[in-house]
GROMACS .gro file of C-alpha atoms in nm:
model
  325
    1UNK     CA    1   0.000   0.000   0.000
    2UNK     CA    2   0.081   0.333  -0.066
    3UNK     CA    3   0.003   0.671   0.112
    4UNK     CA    4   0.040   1.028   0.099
    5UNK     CA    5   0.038   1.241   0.407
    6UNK     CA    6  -0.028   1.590   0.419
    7UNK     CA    7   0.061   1.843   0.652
    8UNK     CA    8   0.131   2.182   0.543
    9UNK     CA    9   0.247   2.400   0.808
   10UNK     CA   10   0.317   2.512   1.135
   11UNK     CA   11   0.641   2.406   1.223
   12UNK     CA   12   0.440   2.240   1.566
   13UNK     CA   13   0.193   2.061   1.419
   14UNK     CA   14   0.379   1.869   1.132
   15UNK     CA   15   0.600   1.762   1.436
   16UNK     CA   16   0.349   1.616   1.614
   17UNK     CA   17   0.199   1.479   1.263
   18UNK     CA   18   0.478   1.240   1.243
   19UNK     CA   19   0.339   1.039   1.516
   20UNK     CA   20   0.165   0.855   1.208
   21UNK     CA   21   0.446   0.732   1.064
   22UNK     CA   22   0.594   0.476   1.286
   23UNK     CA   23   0.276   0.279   1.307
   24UNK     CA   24   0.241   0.336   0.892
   25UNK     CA   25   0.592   0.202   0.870
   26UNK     CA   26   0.520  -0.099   1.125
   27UNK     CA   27   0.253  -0.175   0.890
   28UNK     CA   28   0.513  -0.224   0.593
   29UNK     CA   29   0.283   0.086   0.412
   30UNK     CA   30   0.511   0.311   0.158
   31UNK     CA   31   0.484   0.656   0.290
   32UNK     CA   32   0.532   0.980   0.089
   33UNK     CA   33   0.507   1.285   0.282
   34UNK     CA   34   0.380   1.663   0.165
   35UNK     CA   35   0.469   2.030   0.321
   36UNK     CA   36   0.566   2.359   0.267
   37UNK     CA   37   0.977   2.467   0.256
   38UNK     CA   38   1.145   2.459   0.447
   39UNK     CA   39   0.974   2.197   0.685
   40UNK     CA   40   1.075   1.928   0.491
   41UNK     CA   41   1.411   1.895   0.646
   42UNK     CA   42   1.204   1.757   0.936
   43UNK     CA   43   1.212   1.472   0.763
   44UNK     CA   44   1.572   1.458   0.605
   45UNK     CA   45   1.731   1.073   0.670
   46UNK     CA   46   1.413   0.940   0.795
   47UNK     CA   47   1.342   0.606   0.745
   48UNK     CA   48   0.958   0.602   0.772
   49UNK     CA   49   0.940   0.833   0.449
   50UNK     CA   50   1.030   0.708   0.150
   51UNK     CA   51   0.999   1.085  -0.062
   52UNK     CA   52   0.910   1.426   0.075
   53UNK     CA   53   0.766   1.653  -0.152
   54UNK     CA   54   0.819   2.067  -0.033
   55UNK     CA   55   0.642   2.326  -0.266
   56UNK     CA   56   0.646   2.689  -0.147
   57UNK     CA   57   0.371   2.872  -0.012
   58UNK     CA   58   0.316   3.099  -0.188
   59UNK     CA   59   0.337   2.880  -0.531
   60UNK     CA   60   0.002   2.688  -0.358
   61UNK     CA   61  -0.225   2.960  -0.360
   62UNK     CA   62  -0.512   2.958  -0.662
   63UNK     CA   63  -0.684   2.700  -0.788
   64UNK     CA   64  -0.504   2.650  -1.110
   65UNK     CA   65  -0.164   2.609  -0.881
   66UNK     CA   66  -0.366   2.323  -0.670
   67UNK     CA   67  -0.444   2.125  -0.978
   68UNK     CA   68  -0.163   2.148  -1.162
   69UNK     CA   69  -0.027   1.973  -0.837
   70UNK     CA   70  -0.256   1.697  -0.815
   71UNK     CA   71  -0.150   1.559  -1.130
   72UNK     CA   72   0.184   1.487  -0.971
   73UNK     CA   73   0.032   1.357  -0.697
   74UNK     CA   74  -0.112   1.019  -0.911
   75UNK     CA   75  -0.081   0.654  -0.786
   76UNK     CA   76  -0.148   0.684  -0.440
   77UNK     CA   77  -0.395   0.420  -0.237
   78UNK     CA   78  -0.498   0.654   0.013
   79UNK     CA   79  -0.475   1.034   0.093
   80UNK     CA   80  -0.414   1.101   0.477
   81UNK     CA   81  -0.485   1.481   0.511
   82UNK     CA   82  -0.382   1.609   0.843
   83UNK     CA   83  -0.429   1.966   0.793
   84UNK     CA   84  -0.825   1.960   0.720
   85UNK     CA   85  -0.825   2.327   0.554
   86UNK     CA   86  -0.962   2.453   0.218
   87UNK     CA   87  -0.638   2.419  -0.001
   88UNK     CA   88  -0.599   2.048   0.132
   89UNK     CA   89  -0.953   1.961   0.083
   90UNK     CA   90  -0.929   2.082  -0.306
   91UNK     CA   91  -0.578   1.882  -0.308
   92UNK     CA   92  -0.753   1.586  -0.206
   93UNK     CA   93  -1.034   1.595  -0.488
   94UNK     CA   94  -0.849   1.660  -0.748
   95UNK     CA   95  -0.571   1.394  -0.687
   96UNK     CA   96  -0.918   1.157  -0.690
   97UNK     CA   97  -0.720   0.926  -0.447
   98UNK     CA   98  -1.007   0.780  -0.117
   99UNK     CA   99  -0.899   1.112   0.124
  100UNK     CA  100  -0.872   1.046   0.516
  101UNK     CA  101  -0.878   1.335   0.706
  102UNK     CA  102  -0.837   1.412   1.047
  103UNK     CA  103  -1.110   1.579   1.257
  104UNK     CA  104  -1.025   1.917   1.437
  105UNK     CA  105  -1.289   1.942   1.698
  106UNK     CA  106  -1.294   2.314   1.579
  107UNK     CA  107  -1.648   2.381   1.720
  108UNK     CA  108  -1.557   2.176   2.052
  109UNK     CA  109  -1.268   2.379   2.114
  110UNK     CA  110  -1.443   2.708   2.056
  111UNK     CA  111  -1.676   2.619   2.266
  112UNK     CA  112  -1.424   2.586   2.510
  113UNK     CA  113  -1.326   2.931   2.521
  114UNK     CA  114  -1.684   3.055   2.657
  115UNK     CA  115  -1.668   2.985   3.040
  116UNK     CA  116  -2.090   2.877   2.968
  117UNK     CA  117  -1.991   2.570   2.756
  118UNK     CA  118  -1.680   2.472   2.918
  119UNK     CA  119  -1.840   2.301   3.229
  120UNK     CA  120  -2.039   2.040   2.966
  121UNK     CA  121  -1.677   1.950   2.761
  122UNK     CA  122  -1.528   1.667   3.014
  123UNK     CA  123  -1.323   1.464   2.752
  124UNK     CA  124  -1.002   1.602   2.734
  125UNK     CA  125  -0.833   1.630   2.300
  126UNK     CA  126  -0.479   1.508   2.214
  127UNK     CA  127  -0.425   1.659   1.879
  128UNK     CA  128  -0.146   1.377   1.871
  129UNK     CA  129  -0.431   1.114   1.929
  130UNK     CA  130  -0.641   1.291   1.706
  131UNK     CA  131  -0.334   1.291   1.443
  132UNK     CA  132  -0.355   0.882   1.461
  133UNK     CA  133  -0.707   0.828   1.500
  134UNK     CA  134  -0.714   0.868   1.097
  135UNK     CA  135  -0.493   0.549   1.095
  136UNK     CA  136  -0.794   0.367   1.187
  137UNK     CA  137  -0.963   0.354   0.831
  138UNK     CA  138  -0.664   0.161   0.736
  139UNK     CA  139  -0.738  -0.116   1.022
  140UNK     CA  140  -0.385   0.007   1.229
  141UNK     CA  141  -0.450   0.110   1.611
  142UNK     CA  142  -0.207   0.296   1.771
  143UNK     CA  143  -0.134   0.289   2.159
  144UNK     CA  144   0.063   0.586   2.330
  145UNK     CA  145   0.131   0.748   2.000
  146UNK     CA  146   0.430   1.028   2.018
  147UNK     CA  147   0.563   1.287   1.771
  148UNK     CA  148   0.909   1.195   1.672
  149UNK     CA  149   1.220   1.324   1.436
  150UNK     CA  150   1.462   1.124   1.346
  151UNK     CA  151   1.826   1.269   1.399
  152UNK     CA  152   2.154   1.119   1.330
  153UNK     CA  153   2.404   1.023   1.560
  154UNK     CA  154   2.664   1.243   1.348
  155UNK     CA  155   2.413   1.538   1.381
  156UNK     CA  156   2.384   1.513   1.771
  157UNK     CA  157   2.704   1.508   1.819
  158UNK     CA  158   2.810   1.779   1.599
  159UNK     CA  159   2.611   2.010   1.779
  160UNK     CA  160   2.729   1.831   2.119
  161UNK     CA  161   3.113   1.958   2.106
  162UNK     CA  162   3.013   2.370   2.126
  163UNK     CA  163   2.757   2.320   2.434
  164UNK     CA  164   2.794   2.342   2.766
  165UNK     CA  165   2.811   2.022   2.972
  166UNK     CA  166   2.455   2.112   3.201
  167UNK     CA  167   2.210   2.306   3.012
  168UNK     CA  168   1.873   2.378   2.988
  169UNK     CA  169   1.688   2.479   2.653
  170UNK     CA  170   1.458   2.787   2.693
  171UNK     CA  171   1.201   2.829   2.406
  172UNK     CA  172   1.128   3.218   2.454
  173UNK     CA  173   0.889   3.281   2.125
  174UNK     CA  174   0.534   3.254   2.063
  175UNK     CA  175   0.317   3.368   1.751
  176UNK     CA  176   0.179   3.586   1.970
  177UNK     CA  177   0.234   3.775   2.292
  178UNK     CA  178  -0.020   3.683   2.523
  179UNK     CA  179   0.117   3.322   2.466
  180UNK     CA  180   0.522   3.452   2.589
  181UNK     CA  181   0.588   3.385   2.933
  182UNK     CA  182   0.802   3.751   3.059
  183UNK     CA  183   0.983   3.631   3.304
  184UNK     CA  184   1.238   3.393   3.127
  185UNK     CA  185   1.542   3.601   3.229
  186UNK     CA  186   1.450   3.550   3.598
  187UNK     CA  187   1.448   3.178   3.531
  188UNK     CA  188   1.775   3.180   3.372
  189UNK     CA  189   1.901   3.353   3.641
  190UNK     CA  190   1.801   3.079   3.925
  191UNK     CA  191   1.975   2.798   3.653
  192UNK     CA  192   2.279   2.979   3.655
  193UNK     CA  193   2.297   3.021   4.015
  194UNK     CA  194   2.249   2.617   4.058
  195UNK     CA  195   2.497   2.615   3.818
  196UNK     CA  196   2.320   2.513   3.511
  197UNK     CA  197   2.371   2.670   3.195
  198UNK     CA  198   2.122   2.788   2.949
  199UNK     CA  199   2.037   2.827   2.585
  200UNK     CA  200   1.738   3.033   2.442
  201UNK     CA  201   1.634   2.900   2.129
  202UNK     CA  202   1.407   3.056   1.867
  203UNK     CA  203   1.383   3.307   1.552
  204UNK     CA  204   1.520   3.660   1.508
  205UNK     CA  205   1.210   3.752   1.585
  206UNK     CA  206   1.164   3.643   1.890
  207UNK     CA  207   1.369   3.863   2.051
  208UNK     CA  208   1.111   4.121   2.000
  209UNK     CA  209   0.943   3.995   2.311
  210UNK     CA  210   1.179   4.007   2.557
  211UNK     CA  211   1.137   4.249   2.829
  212UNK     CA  212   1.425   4.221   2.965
  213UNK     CA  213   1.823   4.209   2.896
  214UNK     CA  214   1.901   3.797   2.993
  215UNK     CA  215   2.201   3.758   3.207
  216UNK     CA  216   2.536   3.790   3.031
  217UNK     CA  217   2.627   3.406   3.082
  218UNK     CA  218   2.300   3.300   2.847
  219UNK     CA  219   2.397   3.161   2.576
  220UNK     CA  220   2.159   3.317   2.277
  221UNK     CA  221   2.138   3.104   1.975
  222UNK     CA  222   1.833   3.281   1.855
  223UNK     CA  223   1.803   3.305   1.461
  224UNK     CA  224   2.130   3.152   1.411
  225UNK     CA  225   2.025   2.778   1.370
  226UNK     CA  226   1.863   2.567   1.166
  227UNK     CA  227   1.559   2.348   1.236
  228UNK     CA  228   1.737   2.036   1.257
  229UNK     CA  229   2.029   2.250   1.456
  230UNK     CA  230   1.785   2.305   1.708
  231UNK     CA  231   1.616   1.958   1.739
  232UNK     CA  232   2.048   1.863   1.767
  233UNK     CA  233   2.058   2.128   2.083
  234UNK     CA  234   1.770   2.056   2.240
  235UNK     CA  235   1.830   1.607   2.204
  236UNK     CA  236   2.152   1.770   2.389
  237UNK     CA  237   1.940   1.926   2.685
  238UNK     CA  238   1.870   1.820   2.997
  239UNK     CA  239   1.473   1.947   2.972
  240UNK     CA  240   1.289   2.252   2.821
  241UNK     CA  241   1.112   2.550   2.915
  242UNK     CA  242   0.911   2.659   2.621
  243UNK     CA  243   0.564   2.850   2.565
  244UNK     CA  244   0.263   2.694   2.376
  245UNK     CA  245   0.436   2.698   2.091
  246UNK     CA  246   0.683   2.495   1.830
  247UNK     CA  247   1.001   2.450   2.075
  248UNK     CA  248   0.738   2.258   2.292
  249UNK     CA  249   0.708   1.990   2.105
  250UNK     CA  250   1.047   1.964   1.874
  251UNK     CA  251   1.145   1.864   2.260
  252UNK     CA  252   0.886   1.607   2.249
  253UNK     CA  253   1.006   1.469   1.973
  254UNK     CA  254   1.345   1.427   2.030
  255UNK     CA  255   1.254   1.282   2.376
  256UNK     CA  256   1.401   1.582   2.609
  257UNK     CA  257   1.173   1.650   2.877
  258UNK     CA  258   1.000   1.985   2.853
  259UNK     CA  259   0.826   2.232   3.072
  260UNK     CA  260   0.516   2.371   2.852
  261UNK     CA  261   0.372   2.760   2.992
  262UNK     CA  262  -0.015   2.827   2.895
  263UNK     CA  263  -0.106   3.234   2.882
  264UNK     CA  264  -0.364   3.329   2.660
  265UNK     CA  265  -0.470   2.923   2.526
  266UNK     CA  266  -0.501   2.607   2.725
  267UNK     CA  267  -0.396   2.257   2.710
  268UNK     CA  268  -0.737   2.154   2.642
  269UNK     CA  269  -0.692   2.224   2.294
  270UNK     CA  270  -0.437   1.938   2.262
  271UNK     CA  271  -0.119   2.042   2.240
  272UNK     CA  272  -0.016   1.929   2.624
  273UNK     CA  273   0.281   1.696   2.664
  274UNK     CA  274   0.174   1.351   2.764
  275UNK     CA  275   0.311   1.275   3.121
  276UNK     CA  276   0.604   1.075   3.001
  277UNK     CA  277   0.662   1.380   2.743
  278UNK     CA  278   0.719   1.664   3.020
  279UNK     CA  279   0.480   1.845   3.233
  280UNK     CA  280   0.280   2.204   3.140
  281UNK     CA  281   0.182   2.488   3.366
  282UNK     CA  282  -0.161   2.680   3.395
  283UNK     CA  283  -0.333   2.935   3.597
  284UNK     CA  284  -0.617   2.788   3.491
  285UNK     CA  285  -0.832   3.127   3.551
  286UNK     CA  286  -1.191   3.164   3.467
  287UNK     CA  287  -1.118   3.394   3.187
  288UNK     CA  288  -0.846   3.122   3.064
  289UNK     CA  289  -0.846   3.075   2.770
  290UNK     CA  290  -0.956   3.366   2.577
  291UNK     CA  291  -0.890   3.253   2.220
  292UNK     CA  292  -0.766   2.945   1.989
  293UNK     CA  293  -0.460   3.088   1.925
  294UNK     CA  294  -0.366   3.337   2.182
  295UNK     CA  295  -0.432   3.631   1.916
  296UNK     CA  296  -0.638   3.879   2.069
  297UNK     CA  297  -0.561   4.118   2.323
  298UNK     CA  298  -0.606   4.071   2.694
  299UNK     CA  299  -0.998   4.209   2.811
  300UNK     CA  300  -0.850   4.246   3.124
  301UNK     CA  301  -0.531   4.424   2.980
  302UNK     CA  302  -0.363   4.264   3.307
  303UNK     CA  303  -0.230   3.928   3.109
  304UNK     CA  304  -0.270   3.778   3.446
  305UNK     CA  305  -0.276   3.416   3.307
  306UNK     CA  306   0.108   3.486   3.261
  307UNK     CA  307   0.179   3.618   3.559
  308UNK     CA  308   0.318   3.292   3.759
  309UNK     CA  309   0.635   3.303   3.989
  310UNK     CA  310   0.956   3.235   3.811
  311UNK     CA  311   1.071   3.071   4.110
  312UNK     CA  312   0.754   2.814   4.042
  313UNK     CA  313   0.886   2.752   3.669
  314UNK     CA  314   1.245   2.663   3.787
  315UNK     CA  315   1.164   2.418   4.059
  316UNK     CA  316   0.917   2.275   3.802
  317UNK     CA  317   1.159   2.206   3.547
  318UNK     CA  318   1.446   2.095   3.810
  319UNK     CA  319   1.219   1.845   3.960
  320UNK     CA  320   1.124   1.709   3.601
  321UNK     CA  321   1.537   1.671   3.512
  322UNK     CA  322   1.598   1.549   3.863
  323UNK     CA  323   1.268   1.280   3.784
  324UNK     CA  324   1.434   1.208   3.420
  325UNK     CA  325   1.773   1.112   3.521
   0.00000   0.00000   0.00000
């Protein structure tokens, strides 16, 4: 059998959509895999794929563009579409291959956001679990499912002779601000003084957020590595400190423990590390959370939901190393 999955973009969530491929690989099923540039090199030397096909963006964007695709996109036996959006949808029809497409629970998880509903939604959504439910057409159930990359040893190791010996990984970037934790710097701090080091990871970009100069021994490798650079530093790590947000779970998936921070959105919507993944921390307020995707400004303009001790985050994440080791 063969199959084509398809997962566009972010960065995150075509991380977490390779938890389909081991079981897909198990399965002795020929796996082809489609995304934007540059998030193919997620999938550089792996195994489980046997071709990953990038377009850009911006080359994907009218209807014409979309068809003329589909006719490269012939002799497949299924279609798993893990992105569920318009563009995919029209990919899917015109490649005329059976499409299996993941469900989003979009109206669940709005619902979620209005403190009326949110009493009547009990069962808690994995997106991972969601990602591998669509493996169930094809007769193959999955059991603890996790995102993975696939790094080589020569990669890790590359990476492994500039770090420090101790280190933590701090993810400082979000999409958006009410989903950036402010007090990073203060957490660096206390790891320095227990005489860890630490490494902020991230775009350019992110930098933009920071509200603070970090202490002069943090080391900032912020828009100066590549994706699979940063999987390489963070494998290296002892855990992770990251926001809701893509550092999160590129330390899922190269099994470093990691310390998720909710704001603005809420693990509810499926993006929480399982328990053997890392731990997450919420306020868990009444006005928490106030959108899908941590976009709109704070009602309250007091961002309160962020407001949590650094101290708290520290002892968090040293507990979860001390646990791992």
């Amino acid at each position: 059998m063969r199959v084509l999955v398809l997962r566009f973009s972010s960065l995150g969530d075509i991380i977490l959509s390779s938890s389909v491929l081991t079981p897909l690989f198990e399965k002795g099923i020929e796996v082809d895999f489609l995304t934007f540039k540059p998030f193919d090199q997620l999938f550089k030397n792996d195994y489980r794929v046997k071709n990953v096909i990038a377009v850009q963006k911006s080359h994907l964007k009218t209807l014409k563009e979309i068809k003329n695709l589909s006719k490269e996109l012939r002799d497949y036996d299924y279609i798993i579409d893990l992105h569920s959006n318009l563009r995919s949808t029209l990919l899917g029809f015109f490649t005329e291959a059976p499409v299996i497409r993941y469900r989003k629970n979009s109206i669940k998880r709005r619902l979620f956001i209005k403190p009326f509903f949110r009493k009547f939604i009990k069962e808690k959504f994995n997106v991972v679990e969601g990602y591998c439910k669509t493996l169930e057409s094809l007769g193959i159930k999955t059991e603890k499912p996790r995102p993975e990359i696939i790094l080589t040893e020569e990669e890790i190791k590359r990476v492994k002779k500039t770090l420090p010996d101790e280190f933590i990984v701090i993810g400082t970037g979000a999409r958006y601000k009410n989903k950036v934790y402010p007090y990073f710097p203060e957490v660096s701090s206390y790891f320095l003084d227990s005489g860890i080091d630490v490494i902020l990871i991230g775009t350019e970009d992110d930098k933009a957020f920071d509200r603070k100069k970090y202490p002069e021994k943090v080391i900032d490798l912020r828009g100066k590595l590549s994706i699979r650079e940063s999987l390489s530093v963070i494998k290296n790590a002892k855990a992770t400190i990251s926001n809701d947000s893509a550092v999160a779970h590129m330390s899922r998936a190269v099994k470093t423990p990691v310390v998720v921070i909710y704001g603005a959105t809420h693990p509810y919507f499926g993006f929480y590390p399982f328990e053997d993944e890392g731990i997450y921390i919420s306020k868990n307020l009444k006005c928490q959370p106030c959108d899908l995707h941590g976009k709109k400004e704070c009602k309250l303009e007091s961002s309160e939901c962020l407001d949590i001790e650094p101290y708290t985050v520290f002892s968090k994440a040293l507990n979860l190393i001390k646990k791992s080791l």
